[in-house]
Amino acid sequence: MKCILSIYLAPIKIIVSILPGMYFINVTILALANVDVAILNWLNHHRIEVFDPFIHFITNTAYFFAIGVPVIMLIVGYSKKNKFIQFRGWYILFSIFLAEIVSTILKYGVDRTRPFKIYPFIDKLTAGGSPSFPSGHTTDAFVLFFAIVIVFKN
């Protein structure tokens, strides 16, 4: 009988021994979340406001650059009948298109609320309306950069 009981109690002993570690992990995650908010607060209130229009320009034009660069490459490639440029233009355009699909699925799957809606200390500077994670313009810039690096690595 004692042997049968020890078999049933073993998982309970394991769970009880893991619980303090899980508490530490949860506390660590909460502490990191608080650091995240503290950094966000500091950055929001110590920004150099003279640069706000420049940052708005970059934010609002990221998508147009991400689409514009490969479209211009395609126009040049087809006008000069250059298969090298055509292929790379299509490669970059397809990369951005695929990244937009993945980013949109993640954005609405994660459905993270914009920080200015949660934290009253954040000044709303742009008209962002969709969920905040992942950032669309950051995804565009990242994919454009790495697609260009990959296709023009030499």
CSV table of C-alpha atoms in Angstrom, one decimal:
chain,number,residue,atom,x,y,z
A,1,MET,CA,0.0,0.0,0.0
A,2,LYS,CA,2.8,2.4,0.9
A,3,CYS,CA,4.4,1.8,-2.5
A,4,ILE,CA,1.2,2.6,-4.4
A,5,LEU,CA,0.7,5.8,-2.4
A,6,SER,CA,4.3,6.9,-3.1
A,7,ILE,CA,3.6,6.5,-6.9
A,8,TYR,CA,0.5,8.8,-6.6
A,9,LEU,CA,2.3,11.3,-4.4
A,10,ALA,CA,5.4,11.6,-6.5
A,11,PRO,CA,3.9,14.1,-9.0
A,12,ILE,CA,2.5,16.2,-6.2
A,13,LYS,CA,6.0,16.3,-4.6
A,14,ILE,CA,7.5,17.4,-7.9
A,15,ILE,CA,4.8,20.1,-8.4
A,16,VAL,CA,5.3,21.4,-4.8
A,17,SER,CA,9.1,21.5,-5.3
A,18,ILE,CA,8.7,23.5,-8.6
A,19,LEU,CA,6.2,26.0,-7.3
A,20,PRO,CA,8.8,28.3,-5.6
A,21,GLY,CA,10.7,28.5,-8.8
A,22,MET,CA,7.6,29.3,-10.8
A,23,TYR,CA,6.9,32.1,-8.3
A,24,PHE,CA,10.4,33.5,-8.9
A,25,ILE,CA,9.8,33.4,-12.6
A,26,ASN,CA,6.5,35.2,-12.3
A,27,VAL,CA,7.9,37.8,-10.0
A,28,THR,CA,10.8,38.3,-12.5
A,29,ILE,CA,8.4,38.7,-15.4
A,30,LEU,CA,6.4,41.3,-13.5
A,31,ALA,CA,9.6,43.2,-12.5
A,32,LEU,CA,10.7,43.2,-16.2
A,33,ALA,CA,7.3,44.5,-17.2
A,34,ASN,CA,7.6,47.3,-14.7
A,35,VAL,CA,11.1,48.1,-16.0
A,36,ASP,CA,9.6,48.2,-19.5
A,37,VAL,CA,7.0,50.8,-18.4
A,38,ALA,CA,9.6,52.8,-16.5
A,39,ILE,CA,11.8,53.0,-19.6
A,40,LEU,CA,8.7,53.9,-21.7
A,41,ASN,CA,7.8,56.7,-19.3
A,42,TRP,CA,11.4,58.1,-19.2
A,43,LEU,CA,11.7,58.0,-23.0
A,44,ASN,CA,8.4,59.7,-23.5
A,45,HIS,CA,9.1,62.6,-21.2
A,46,HIS,CA,12.8,63.1,-22.1
A,47,ARG,CA,12.6,63.0,-25.8
A,48,ILE,CA,14.0,66.0,-27.8
A,49,GLU,CA,10.7,67.5,-29.1
A,50,VAL,CA,12.5,69.3,-31.9
A,51,PHE,CA,13.0,65.9,-33.6
A,52,ASP,CA,9.3,65.0,-33.4
A,53,PRO,CA,8.5,66.1,-37.0
A,54,PHE,CA,11.5,64.1,-38.3
A,55,ILE,CA,10.4,61.0,-36.4
A,56,HIS,CA,6.8,61.5,-37.8
A,57,PHE,CA,8.2,61.7,-41.3
A,58,ILE,CA,10.2,58.5,-40.9
A,59,THR,CA,7.2,56.7,-39.4
A,60,ASN,CA,4.8,57.9,-42.0
A,61,THR,CA,7.0,57.1,-45.0
A,62,ALA,CA,8.4,53.7,-44.0
A,63,TYR,CA,5.7,51.8,-45.9
A,64,PHE,CA,6.1,54.0,-49.0
A,65,PHE,CA,9.9,53.4,-49.0
A,66,ALA,CA,9.4,49.6,-48.4
A,67,ILE,CA,7.1,49.4,-51.5
A,68,GLY,CA,8.7,52.2,-53.5
A,69,VAL,CA,12.2,50.7,-53.6
A,70,PRO,CA,11.3,47.4,-55.2
A,71,VAL,CA,8.7,49.1,-57.5
A,72,ILE,CA,11.4,51.5,-58.7
A,73,MET,CA,13.8,48.5,-59.2
A,74,LEU,CA,11.1,46.7,-61.2
A,75,ILE,CA,10.5,49.8,-63.4
A,76,VAL,CA,14.2,50.2,-64.0
A,77,GLY,CA,14.7,46.5,-64.6
A,78,TYR,CA,11.8,46.2,-67.1
A,79,SER,CA,12.7,49.4,-68.9
A,80,LYS,CA,16.3,48.3,-69.3
A,81,LYS,CA,15.4,44.6,-69.8
A,82,ASN,CA,17.7,43.7,-67.0
A,83,LYS,CA,16.7,40.3,-65.5
A,84,PHE,CA,19.2,40.8,-62.6
A,85,ILE,CA,17.4,43.9,-61.3
A,86,GLN,CA,13.9,42.5,-62.2
A,87,PHE,CA,14.5,39.3,-60.1
A,88,ARG,CA,15.8,41.3,-57.2
A,89,GLY,CA,12.9,43.7,-57.3
A,90,TRP,CA,10.4,40.9,-57.3
A,91,TYR,CA,12.3,39.2,-54.5
A,92,ILE,CA,12.3,42.3,-52.3
A,93,LEU,CA,8.6,43.0,-53.1
A,94,PHE,CA,7.6,39.4,-52.3
A,95,SER,CA,9.6,39.5,-49.0
A,96,ILE,CA,7.8,42.7,-47.9
A,97,PHE,CA,4.4,41.3,-49.0
A,98,LEU,CA,5.1,38.1,-47.0
A,99,ALA,CA,6.3,40.0,-43.9
A,100,GLU,CA,3.2,42.2,-44.1
A,101,ILE,CA,1.0,39.1,-44.0
A,102,VAL,CA,2.9,37.6,-41.1
A,103,SER,CA,3.0,40.9,-39.2
A,104,THR,CA,-0.7,41.5,-39.6
A,105,ILE,CA,-1.6,38.0,-38.4
A,106,LEU,CA,0.7,38.5,-35.4
A,107,LYS,CA,-0.7,42.0,-34.8
A,108,TYR,CA,-4.3,40.8,-34.5
A,109,GLY,CA,-3.3,37.5,-32.9
A,110,VAL,CA,-1.4,39.2,-30.1
A,111,ASP,CA,-3.8,42.2,-30.0
A,112,ARG,CA,-1.6,44.3,-27.8
A,113,THR,CA,-3.3,47.6,-26.9
A,114,ARG,CA,-1.4,50.8,-27.8
A,115,PRO,CA,0.5,52.1,-24.8
A,116,PHE,CA,-1.1,55.6,-24.9
A,117,LYS,CA,-4.5,53.9,-24.2
A,118,ILE,CA,-3.1,52.1,-21.1
A,119,TYR,CA,-0.7,54.6,-19.6
A,120,PRO,CA,-2.0,58.1,-19.1
A,121,PHE,CA,1.6,59.6,-18.9
A,122,ILE,CA,2.2,58.8,-22.6
A,123,ASP,CA,1.7,61.6,-25.1
A,124,LYS,CA,-0.1,60.3,-28.2
A,125,LEU,CA,2.0,61.7,-31.1
A,126,THR,CA,0.7,59.6,-34.1
A,127,ALA,CA,-2.6,58.3,-35.3
A,128,GLY,CA,-1.9,54.6,-34.7
A,129,GLY,CA,-5.1,52.8,-34.7
A,130,SER,CA,-4.4,49.1,-35.0
A,131,PRO,CA,-2.9,47.0,-32.3
A,132,SER,CA,0.7,48.0,-31.4
A,133,PHE,CA,2.7,44.7,-31.7
A,134,PRO,CA,4.5,44.0,-34.0
A,135,SER,CA,5.2,47.4,-35.4
A,136,GLY,CA,4.2,47.7,-39.0
A,137,HIS,CA,6.7,50.3,-40.1
A,138,THR,CA,9.5,48.7,-38.2
A,139,THR,CA,8.7,45.4,-39.9
A,140,ASP,CA,8.8,47.2,-43.3
A,141,ALA,CA,12.1,48.8,-42.6
A,142,PHE,CA,13.6,45.6,-41.2
A,143,VAL,CA,12.5,43.5,-44.1
A,144,LEU,CA,13.5,46.1,-46.7
A,145,PHE,CA,17.0,46.4,-45.2
A,146,PHE,CA,17.7,42.6,-45.0
A,147,ALA,CA,16.1,41.8,-48.4
A,148,ILE,CA,18.5,44.4,-50.0
A,149,VAL,CA,21.4,43.0,-48.0
A,150,ILE,CA,20.5,39.4,-49.2
A,151,VAL,CA,20.0,40.2,-52.9
A,152,PHE,CA,23.0,42.6,-53.1
A,153,LYS,CA,25.4,40.8,-50.8
A,154,ASN,CA,28.4,41.2,-53.2
